[in-house]
Amino acid sequence: MLQRIKRFLSEEIPPYLRAKDKKAYFQQYKDLRALWSYYQYPPYQYIKHGCYRKSFEGEVLDYLPPELVARYQRDVNPGYSRVNVDDKTIFNQLMAAASVTIVPIYFVIDRHNGILHLDSNRTIQFDRFVSELSQFNNKYFFFKPYNGGSGEGIFKFELKDGELLIEDKVYDEVAFFGILFSDRFEKFIVQPAIEQHQILHALCPSSINTVRIDTLVLNNGIVSNGALLRIGNGKSYIDNVST
């Protein structure tokens, strides 16, 4: 819960404070009170979805607290299947089996068991790991917690002249494992940085930008609820910390 509060304060409040077209404060109060009365839950979605703007054209009460959506997801999906989404290695395997295009996972790096090459299922040393990365013809690689979310704990390494770098700083074996496991995460996956469409790239060249499609399976049909464009904030290399 504390982590979610920190994210809300760092990601959602700054855009609110910067907004020039906010509704009158009394109207915001009325909206927030109506949301609280209707859902009986802190109405942080009011800030998250920009309902406070004069240009907002939707119905305020149509915007559910994200936590209620998460509760619904937990209720309608069996608990044992959660690992299929939480574990990125399992998720990738399921998507590949269903012929869905995915970004491949080349290696898994474990705090205790070292570096595992997935295709051969063998553990390799750091020098061999860097050498094998060179075979993939990619300049940048993402190192992601295998069970992380919202962009937390992700590192972007550059492969240059047979060495791994972050912002021109070379990471040898000790420094590499030191920064990777400096936080609570126990295991990472290694994926190539994708080359995105030139229009998406132009929006924010320093980050990976995405168009996210929201759908709902209803009565044996698929309803498309909408699409959301997410881009980096000018400082990040992923869109998850965009504002």
Short mmCIF file of C-alpha atoms in Angstrom, two decimals, residues 101-201:
data_model
loop_
_atom_site.label_atom_id
_atom_site.label_comp_id
_atom_site.label_asym_id
_atom_site.label_seq_id
_atom_site.Cartn_x
_atom_site.Cartn_y
_atom_site.Cartn_z
CA THR A 101 4.09 -12.36 -31.15
CA ILE A 102 6.26 -11.65 -28.10
CA VAL A 103 9.59 -10.12 -27.18
CA PRO A 104 11.89 -13.12 -26.54
CA ILE A 105 13.56 -13.84 -23.21
CA TYR A 106 17.19 -14.83 -23.70
CA PHE A 107 18.44 -15.28 -20.15
CA VAL A 108 17.20 -15.52 -16.57
CA ILE A 109 19.52 -14.12 -13.89
CA ASP A 110 18.97 -15.39 -10.36
CA ARG A 111 20.46 -13.84 -7.22
CA HIS A 112 21.55 -17.26 -5.96
CA ASN A 113 21.83 -19.45 -9.07
CA GLY A 114 23.52 -17.10 -11.51
CA ILE A 115 22.87 -16.67 -15.23
CA LEU A 116 20.70 -19.23 -17.02
CA HIS A 117 20.65 -19.44 -20.83
CA LEU A 118 17.04 -20.38 -21.55
CA ASP A 119 17.42 -22.09 -24.92
CA SER A 120 20.08 -24.50 -23.68
CA ASN A 121 18.94 -24.54 -20.04
CA ARG A 122 22.52 -24.18 -18.86
CA THR A 123 24.20 -21.85 -16.38
CA ILE A 124 26.99 -19.69 -17.79
CA GLN A 125 29.62 -17.31 -16.42
CA PHE A 126 29.40 -13.53 -16.76
CA ASP A 127 32.05 -13.22 -19.49
CA ARG A 128 30.30 -15.86 -21.60
CA PHE A 129 26.98 -14.13 -20.96
CA VAL A 130 28.25 -10.81 -22.34
CA SER A 131 29.80 -12.61 -25.29
CA GLU A 132 26.54 -14.38 -26.13
CA LEU A 133 24.60 -11.12 -25.92
CA SER A 134 26.78 -9.90 -28.78
CA GLN A 135 25.36 -12.66 -30.98
CA PHE A 136 21.86 -11.20 -30.90
CA ASN A 137 22.67 -8.12 -32.98
CA ASN A 138 21.04 -5.74 -30.47
CA LYS A 139 22.61 -2.63 -28.98
CA TYR A 140 20.35 -2.34 -25.94
CA PHE A 141 18.87 -4.92 -23.56
CA PHE A 142 16.27 -4.66 -20.82
CA PHE A 143 16.78 -6.46 -17.52
CA LYS A 144 13.39 -6.83 -15.82
CA PRO A 145 12.31 -8.43 -12.54
CA TYR A 146 10.61 -11.67 -13.59
CA ASN A 147 7.58 -10.84 -11.44
CA GLY A 148 7.70 -7.03 -11.45
CA GLY A 149 5.15 -4.54 -12.70
CA SER A 150 4.67 -0.91 -13.68
CA GLY A 151 8.27 -0.57 -14.77
CA GLU A 152 9.70 -1.04 -11.28
CA GLY A 153 13.25 -2.34 -11.03
CA ILE A 154 14.03 -2.30 -14.76
CA PHE A 155 17.55 -1.63 -16.05
CA LYS A 156 18.54 -0.75 -19.61
CA PHE A 157 22.07 -1.82 -20.50
CA GLU A 158 23.97 -0.89 -23.63
CA LEU A 159 26.26 -3.47 -25.21
CA LYS A 160 29.32 -1.73 -26.63
CA ASP A 161 32.70 -3.20 -27.60
CA GLY A 162 31.99 -6.36 -25.64
CA GLU A 163 31.06 -4.53 -22.42
CA LEU A 164 27.82 -3.67 -20.62
CA LEU A 165 27.19 0.01 -19.92
CA ILE A 166 24.60 2.28 -18.37
CA GLU A 167 25.01 5.90 -19.49
CA ASP A 168 28.64 5.28 -20.56
CA LYS A 169 29.59 3.64 -17.25
CA VAL A 170 31.09 0.18 -17.74
CA TYR A 171 29.78 -2.58 -15.46
CA ASP A 172 32.11 -5.47 -14.74
CA GLU A 173 30.84 -8.65 -13.09
CA VAL A 174 30.93 -7.31 -9.53
CA ALA A 175 29.30 -3.98 -10.40
CA PHE A 176 26.73 -5.69 -12.62
CA PHE A 177 25.45 -8.07 -9.95
CA GLY A 178 25.76 -5.32 -7.37
CA ILE A 179 23.37 -2.95 -9.12
CA LEU A 180 21.03 -5.68 -10.37
CA PHE A 181 20.42 -7.09 -6.89
CA SER A 182 20.66 -3.84 -4.95
CA ASP A 183 16.91 -3.99 -4.33
CA ARG A 184 14.45 -6.66 -3.24
CA PHE A 185 14.15 -8.47 -6.57
CA GLU A 186 15.53 -12.01 -6.67
CA LYS A 187 15.39 -12.85 -10.36
CA PHE A 188 15.56 -10.97 -13.68
CA ILE A 189 14.79 -11.75 -17.30
CA VAL A 190 16.88 -10.40 -20.17
CA GLN A 191 15.13 -9.15 -23.31
CA PRO A 192 16.26 -7.14 -26.35
CA ALA A 193 15.09 -3.55 -26.57
CA ILE A 194 12.44 -3.42 -29.29
CA GLU A 195 12.64 -1.20 -32.33
CA GLN A 196 9.34 0.63 -32.38
CA HIS A 197 7.47 2.34 -35.20
CA GLN A 198 9.10 5.58 -36.30
CA ILE A 199 6.04 7.67 -35.36
CA LEU A 200 6.01 6.28 -31.81
CA HIS A 201 9.77 6.76 -31.62
#
